[in-house]
Structure formats: structure tokens, C-alpha cells
Amino acid sequence: MTDPITDLIHHPYVPPEGFAAPQPGVFKASTVIFRNVAAMRARDWKLKSGYTYGLHGTPTTFLLEERIAALEHGKHCILVPSGLAAIANVAMALLKTGDEVLIPDNAYGPNKALAEGELKHWGIAHQYYAAMDAADLRARLSARTRLVWLEAPGSVTMEFPPLAQLAAVCRERGIVTALDSTWSAGIAYNSFDLGGGRDNGADIVAHALTKYPSGGGDVLMGAIVTRDDALNLQLKLTHMRMGFGIGANDAEAVLRSLPSLPLRYHAQDRAGRELAQWLKQRPEVARVLHPALEASPGHEHWRATCGAGGAAAGLFSIMFHDRYGSKQVDAFCDALKLFKLGYSWGGPVSLVVPYDLATMRTAVSAAALARGPLVRFSIGLEGVEDLRRDLEQALAALA
Ligand SMILES: Cc1ncc(COP(=O)(O)O)c(C=O)c1O
């Protein structure tokens, strides 16, 4: 007779097969159990035909990888613990001492911080290029350029770059491009086939699933998507060596949110544009930076990439007239009630962050923007009229 404490672990009961429900099962494992030693030896962790160890995948993470690869029009997907980890995984896989990486001046700040920190310490050089200027990028490419980052639109200042031109400049020289597609979320543009072209986009897509795919403001996760088998393997080897695994509960949360991603994205887009248009009419506001608005930098590239009736994220920035100082703009942010102060975006709660552009830009792209305090909004899923009233009452705090 078996000791009951052993039965707590090895009870012979097996539930019937064939359970089906709208949401997939959640498989949690560090340890994966093998039938016998031969099965253990035969398993190749790189192949998705089986399981070896929690870090290399479970049914739950494989499922999410396939769905994100499909969302991004790619073939392979690697999941990592955050959007920033996706960026770091790409850099570590592709760059070695003596190489150089080019990053748009208006890129997500921590991508630049990684270049200025660890990459620099490892003898990897970097340059910031003017994201709106393919000629500037071309002029900066050299024999040691191994990776070029693209981001559309740029972080905070929201300039939409001529993506297809930038990608073409790199392709001509055989240089790998990686596109941060977080804003597009796989919906506004197809990162691999830009503006209706075919294979004219990025080689690698890095997507912070933390934002729209999670949609809850409660999960950190990133994805690296490719079409090329060799590139995927290169990224996957780094992923394995760095131990960048993700948890099954987080994968489950994203799997649960994915079906509503297009609905949320379009609703947040509609609300964002309505509020951006309203803010544009306000006397306090010098400029609204939203790629779908005509006067916004790179609007023509947004149209070419996303289509005339195309989509956009519910994310935009405004620049106040420079008669307002940062203290007044801080007071505006503090006066907001529904908009919460917080980094990140893409969740149900509308967010606001004041930025000081002067400390964020080094190259020419920011020079085209009017100077003045800037505030970025992420539009959530609240009633638009409530958000508008919240903005209106907070604008009174500027005076
Ligand atoms: C454009 C962009 N890429 C990547 C990231 C990083 O995502 P995570 O917060 O999951 O590290 C962010 C986060 O704000 C982002 O805005």
C-alpha cells in the first residue's frame, strides 16, 4: 500500500481526456518529466516537437508564441519577460565587440540607455540617427554596422518615420533591421510587408506585449518575431543562454486578452483621435503630436504605411505654448482625476506623463518640434466624454 503522502504527489488517477473550453489550459513547469532516458536524450530543446525544460517552452508558451507570430505576420516568435528584454535579447544576439548599432534619436529611452551602458562596456559602439531622414541613416552606416533599430512612431514625440525607405537603405547594405512595433501592436501596420509591399520591412520585430496585447496594465512581457529561420535560431540561442523565460500565468493573461485586442485597439484609437482633435482647438495647446493628424510630423509616412483610413494607437502627446512653464504643466497633470500618472500605455486606465524633451534628444529630429513643455497621454477605455471633461477641468489649473 502506498503511503498517502506519496499519493499526494503520485496518485494514479488521470482525468478523462477531451476537455475543451474557450480558454486554453495553463501548463506550469520548471521541470518537464520524460517517459524514459531515451526520450530524454532524444529531445532537442530548439524544436517545438517536444518539451525539455520550462525555460524552453510549455504548451501554454508555444501557443502564445504561435498566436503572436501570426499577429505580426511572422513565422517565429520568442517570448521574453518584458518589451525591454526583447530589445536586449536582439542586441545581445546580433552584436559583438567592435560592432556598431544605429538607433533612432527618438527611440524608446531604455533602448538608448542599453547602448550607452552595457553595450558600450562590451566595446559595442552606437550612433543615433535622425529617424525622419533616410539620407542621415545612410551616411552613418559603416562596415561595422551590424544592427539598425527602427521604431514607428518615435517614443513620446510620435514622429512617424519613412519606415520602408529606412529598411531599404539597410537591406541594400545587407544590414539587419529590428523594428519596435509596440505602437502598431500587429494591427496598424505589418512590420514585414510595409505599405502593401512584400518583405520590404524589418527583419526582426520587437513587440512589448506589456501594452496592447496584455491590455490590463498588469503583465510584463515581450516578443521577438522573425520570418527567417537562421535569424530566429540566433536569437533563440541567446534567449536560452540568458534564461529569459516567462511564467505560464502571464502567458495565460495575454492569451485571454488577445481575442479582444483589435476591438480595444480600435476603440482606444477612436477615443484618442477625438481627444487629440479637441485638444488641438484649445488655446493652451501649441501642437498635438499624433501621426494620424495632418499637421503631425511624418503624417504622410503614417498614411503610406498604415493606409489613408488606417489605424493608430490611442497614444499622443501635446506641447503647451511656451508661455507655460513646467510647474504649470505639472499642476495640469496633478489636476487630472481620471487620467492617472504612470508610465506604460495600452491598458484600460488613461495615463499621462509630463516629459522634458531637452534631456531626451541629441540629434536633429527634435529640432523640428516647437520647444515647450510636453505631455503624453495613453487613452484607456473610459467614456470619452468623461475624459474630455477631465482634461477641461485640469486645463483650468494651467492658469
Ligand atoms: C516603444 C516601447 N518599446 C518597448 C517598451 C518596453 O516594454 P516593457 O515595459 O515591457 O519593458 C516600451 C515601454 O514603455 C515602449 O514604449
XYZ file of C-alpha atoms in Angstrom, residues 52-390:
339
model
C 12.671 19.699 -22.321
C 12.616 22.341 -19.599
C 10.278 25.133 -18.563
C 12.634 27.807 -19.900
C 12.436 26.361 -23.406
C 8.669 26.243 -23.572
C 5.435 24.669 -22.411
C 2.170 24.088 -24.292
C 0.989 27.454 -22.938
C 4.002 29.441 -24.143
C 4.170 27.621 -27.507
C 0.532 28.532 -28.094
C 1.104 32.199 -27.294
C 4.222 32.260 -29.485
C 2.272 30.939 -32.464
C -0.527 33.472 -31.972
C 1.864 36.426 -31.657
C 3.817 35.248 -34.735
C 0.505 35.225 -36.637
C -0.494 38.652 -35.273
C 2.801 40.113 -36.509
C 2.685 38.307 -39.889
C 5.874 36.463 -38.971
C 6.925 32.834 -38.765
C 8.734 32.501 -35.431
C 8.169 34.123 -32.061
C 10.289 34.108 -28.903
C 8.711 35.306 -25.654
C 10.723 37.253 -23.085
C 9.926 38.799 -19.678
C 9.405 42.381 -20.933
C 9.494 44.562 -24.015
C 12.884 45.834 -22.923
C 14.137 42.253 -22.596
C 13.127 41.747 -26.253
C 15.287 44.736 -27.206
C 18.202 43.450 -25.085
C 17.879 39.912 -26.483
C 18.110 41.265 -30.044
C 21.168 43.383 -29.214
C 22.961 40.545 -27.428
C 22.276 38.053 -30.197
C 23.474 40.275 -33.025
C 26.276 42.411 -31.653
C 29.808 41.679 -30.543
C 32.846 43.773 -29.586
C 33.829 46.122 -32.425
C 30.340 46.230 -33.963
C 28.069 49.246 -34.110
C 24.322 49.620 -33.670
C 22.294 52.554 -35.008
C 19.272 53.716 -33.045
C 16.757 56.431 -33.962
C 17.191 59.530 -31.852
C 13.518 59.350 -30.825
C 13.679 55.666 -29.788
C 12.268 54.234 -26.574
C 14.676 55.677 -23.970
C 15.881 52.418 -22.360
C 16.993 51.119 -25.785
C 19.402 54.072 -25.871
C 20.344 53.512 -22.222
C 21.306 49.901 -23.033
C 23.573 51.174 -25.828
C 25.128 53.780 -23.524
C 25.546 51.260 -20.702
C 26.153 47.546 -21.234
C 26.799 47.685 -24.991
C 29.386 50.432 -24.565
C 31.061 48.474 -21.747
C 31.296 45.473 -24.063
C 33.041 47.524 -26.766
C 29.971 47.890 -28.973
C 29.581 51.372 -30.460
C 26.330 53.186 -31.193
C 25.110 56.217 -33.093
C 21.758 57.962 -33.009
C 20.314 58.812 -36.393
C 17.600 61.264 -37.407
C 14.605 58.955 -37.662
C 12.854 61.014 -40.340
C 15.845 61.174 -42.659
C 16.901 58.107 -44.685
C 19.907 60.046 -46.007
C 21.155 60.635 -42.464
C 20.848 56.922 -41.734
C 22.649 56.020 -44.970
C 25.503 58.397 -44.174
C 26.029 56.792 -40.767
C 26.208 53.169 -41.953
C 29.690 51.696 -41.933
C 31.435 48.358 -42.355
C 30.929 47.700 -38.648
C 27.183 48.465 -38.540
C 25.503 45.178 -37.654
C 22.075 46.257 -36.464
C 19.743 49.179 -37.142
C 16.777 49.817 -34.891
C 13.570 51.239 -36.319
C 10.647 52.489 -34.279
C 7.345 53.798 -35.596
C 6.283 56.224 -34.411
C 9.080 57.582 -32.234
C 8.583 57.463 -28.485
C 6.881 60.487 -26.910
C 7.373 62.878 -29.867
C 5.426 60.493 -32.133
C 7.135 61.343 -35.449
C 6.231 58.648 -37.975
C 9.388 57.780 -39.961
C 9.675 56.754 -43.624
C 9.909 53.118 -42.492
C 10.112 51.467 -45.909
C 12.892 53.848 -47.007
C 14.886 53.271 -43.812
C 14.515 49.490 -44.183
C 15.548 49.681 -47.861
C 18.725 51.626 -47.028
C 19.749 48.827 -44.646
C 18.712 45.990 -46.950
C 20.880 47.423 -49.769
C 23.860 47.070 -47.418
C 22.837 43.679 -46.007
C 22.371 45.120 -42.504
C 19.789 43.573 -40.198
C 16.916 45.816 -39.078
C 14.852 45.398 -35.927
C 11.571 47.296 -35.613
C 9.934 48.129 -32.292
C 6.325 47.519 -33.348
C 4.716 48.077 -29.932
C 2.626 51.058 -31.093
C 1.276 49.125 -34.072
C 0.518 46.045 -31.937
C 0.401 44.000 -35.140
C -2.661 45.992 -36.227
C -1.779 49.429 -37.595
C 0.968 48.154 -39.906
C 2.519 44.888 -40.963
C 6.161 45.210 -39.904
C 7.464 42.769 -42.521
C 5.393 43.950 -45.507
C 5.210 47.723 -45.289
C 2.538 49.743 -47.081
C 1.340 46.747 -49.086
C 4.862 45.680 -50.182
C 6.275 42.218 -49.637
C 9.283 41.523 -47.405
C 10.217 45.223 -47.634
C 10.070 45.811 -43.895
C 12.068 44.757 -40.869
C 13.991 41.531 -40.386
C 13.142 41.379 -36.683
C 10.110 42.691 -34.827
C 10.291 43.502 -31.114
C 6.876 43.980 -29.514
C 6.211 44.925 -25.875
C 3.207 42.677 -25.199
C 3.025 44.599 -21.915
C 0.999 47.239 -23.774
C -1.963 46.326 -26.030
C -1.750 42.509 -26.138
C -1.840 42.330 -22.325
C -4.259 45.246 -22.234
C -4.590 45.145 -18.468
C -1.599 47.107 -17.232
C -0.789 44.045 -15.118
C 1.596 41.902 -17.189
C 5.152 42.491 -18.384
C 6.126 40.549 -21.500
C 7.907 40.971 -24.816
C 8.034 39.132 -28.116
C 10.669 38.822 -30.825
C 9.203 37.838 -34.180
C 11.055 36.842 -37.349
C 10.413 35.187 -40.700
C 13.959 33.923 -41.192
C 14.849 30.506 -39.704
C 18.571 31.265 -39.190
C 17.886 34.625 -37.544
C 15.334 33.026 -35.251
C 17.860 30.379 -34.202
C 20.483 33.032 -33.476
C 18.000 34.917 -31.265
C 16.806 31.713 -29.624
C 20.329 30.643 -28.648
C 20.840 33.966 -26.864
C 17.412 33.605 -25.255
C 18.411 30.178 -23.948
C 21.807 31.357 -22.666
C 20.284 34.384 -20.932
C 17.482 32.359 -19.328
C 14.800 34.799 -20.495
C 11.809 32.567 -19.655
C 8.282 33.755 -18.941
C 5.679 32.446 -16.487
C 2.615 30.467 -17.545
C 0.206 32.685 -15.616
C 1.437 35.727 -17.504
C 1.137 33.835 -20.802
C -2.405 32.893 -19.835
C -3.287 36.517 -19.094
C -2.083 37.574 -22.551
C -3.826 34.633 -24.260
C -7.044 35.690 -22.553
C -6.700 39.307 -23.698
C -5.630 38.606 -27.289
C -9.106 37.985 -28.778
C -10.235 41.473 -27.733
C -7.003 43.168 -28.906
C -8.409 44.517 -32.216
C -11.573 45.790 -30.530
C -9.647 47.520 -27.765
C -7.049 48.913 -30.161
C -9.644 50.476 -32.458
C -11.721 51.807 -29.557
C -8.642 53.406 -27.985
C -7.687 54.781 -31.403
C -11.135 56.380 -31.886
C -11.139 57.897 -28.399
C -7.534 59.078 -28.795
C -8.249 60.883 -32.057
C -11.364 62.513 -30.669
C -9.471 63.878 -27.677
C -6.437 64.850 -29.769
C -8.718 66.850 -32.113
C -10.391 68.521 -29.174
C -7.068 69.442 -27.594
C -5.862 70.850 -30.925
C -8.564 73.548 -30.717
C -7.586 74.600 -27.218
C -5.766 77.946 -26.866
C -3.316 76.472 -24.311
C -2.042 73.857 -26.773
C 0.660 74.734 -29.308
C 0.869 71.375 -31.006
C -0.700 67.915 -30.983
C 1.642 65.083 -31.922
C -0.445 62.210 -33.280
C 0.616 60.533 -36.539
C -2.955 60.339 -37.851
C -3.396 64.121 -37.534
C -2.392 66.056 -40.624
C -0.010 68.560 -39.079
C 1.841 65.903 -37.089
C 5.449 65.086 -38.097
C 5.519 62.143 -40.505
C 1.761 62.115 -41.105
C 2.447 61.368 -44.796
C 4.564 58.341 -43.800
C 1.804 57.135 -41.477
C -0.621 57.343 -44.423
C 1.760 55.489 -46.721
C 2.423 52.792 -44.128
C -0.967 52.371 -42.450
C -3.258 53.472 -45.312
C -5.468 56.565 -45.584
C -8.176 55.093 -43.349
C -5.548 53.308 -41.292
C -5.363 52.631 -37.617
C -3.301 54.248 -34.876
C -2.731 53.523 -31.208
C -4.566 55.564 -28.568
C -1.366 57.384 -27.761
C -0.442 61.002 -28.424
C 1.415 63.961 -26.984
C 0.695 67.653 -26.766
C 3.057 70.575 -26.495
C 1.835 73.521 -24.489
C 2.615 77.075 -25.560
C 5.937 78.102 -24.108
C 4.266 80.777 -22.010
C 3.524 77.848 -19.670
C 6.361 76.633 -17.505
C 6.966 73.126 -16.253
C 5.420 73.946 -12.858
C 2.121 74.839 -14.530
C 2.222 71.736 -16.685
C 2.907 69.607 -13.608
C -0.110 71.258 -11.966
C -2.200 70.330 -15.024
C -1.107 66.675 -14.703
C -1.771 66.667 -10.966
C -5.243 68.151 -11.521
C -6.319 65.289 -13.782
C -8.572 62.838 -11.980
C -9.416 60.017 -14.413
C -6.035 60.206 -16.160
C -3.533 58.648 -13.776
C 0.164 59.491 -13.622
C 2.014 56.410 -14.789
C 4.453 55.056 -17.352
C 3.460 52.417 -19.894
C 0.373 52.518 -22.107
C -2.245 50.375 -23.830
C -4.229 49.475 -20.708
C -7.814 50.306 -19.646
C -6.793 53.265 -17.454
C -5.921 56.507 -19.220
C -2.443 57.711 -18.330
C -0.470 60.939 -18.501
C 3.264 61.673 -18.211
C 4.976 65.090 -18.459
C 8.316 64.964 -20.308
C 11.230 67.318 -20.636
C 12.330 66.953 -24.252
C 15.554 68.868 -23.707
C 17.001 65.937 -21.774
C 15.768 63.283 -24.218
C 17.059 64.137 -27.681
C 20.519 64.526 -29.131
C 20.078 64.501 -32.913
C 18.157 66.628 -35.301
C 14.645 65.170 -35.175
C 13.593 67.124 -32.100
C 14.813 70.384 -33.596
C 11.822 70.303 -35.936
C 9.462 70.350 -32.982
C 8.381 73.510 -31.251
C 10.048 73.949 -27.878
C 7.774 73.884 -24.846
C 6.592 71.521 -22.161
C 5.251 68.209 -23.486
C 2.711 65.802 -22.043
C 1.963 62.307 -23.329
C -1.419 60.655 -22.990
C -2.301 56.990 -23.258
C -6.046 56.744 -23.797
C -7.741 53.898 -21.966
C -11.248 52.547 -22.168
C -13.188 55.105 -20.108
C -16.068 57.134 -21.588
C -14.581 59.701 -23.991
C -16.808 62.499 -22.757
C -15.656 61.860 -19.178
C -12.036 62.035 -20.305
C -12.687 65.263 -22.204
C -14.295 66.848 -19.150
C -11.340 65.714 -17.053
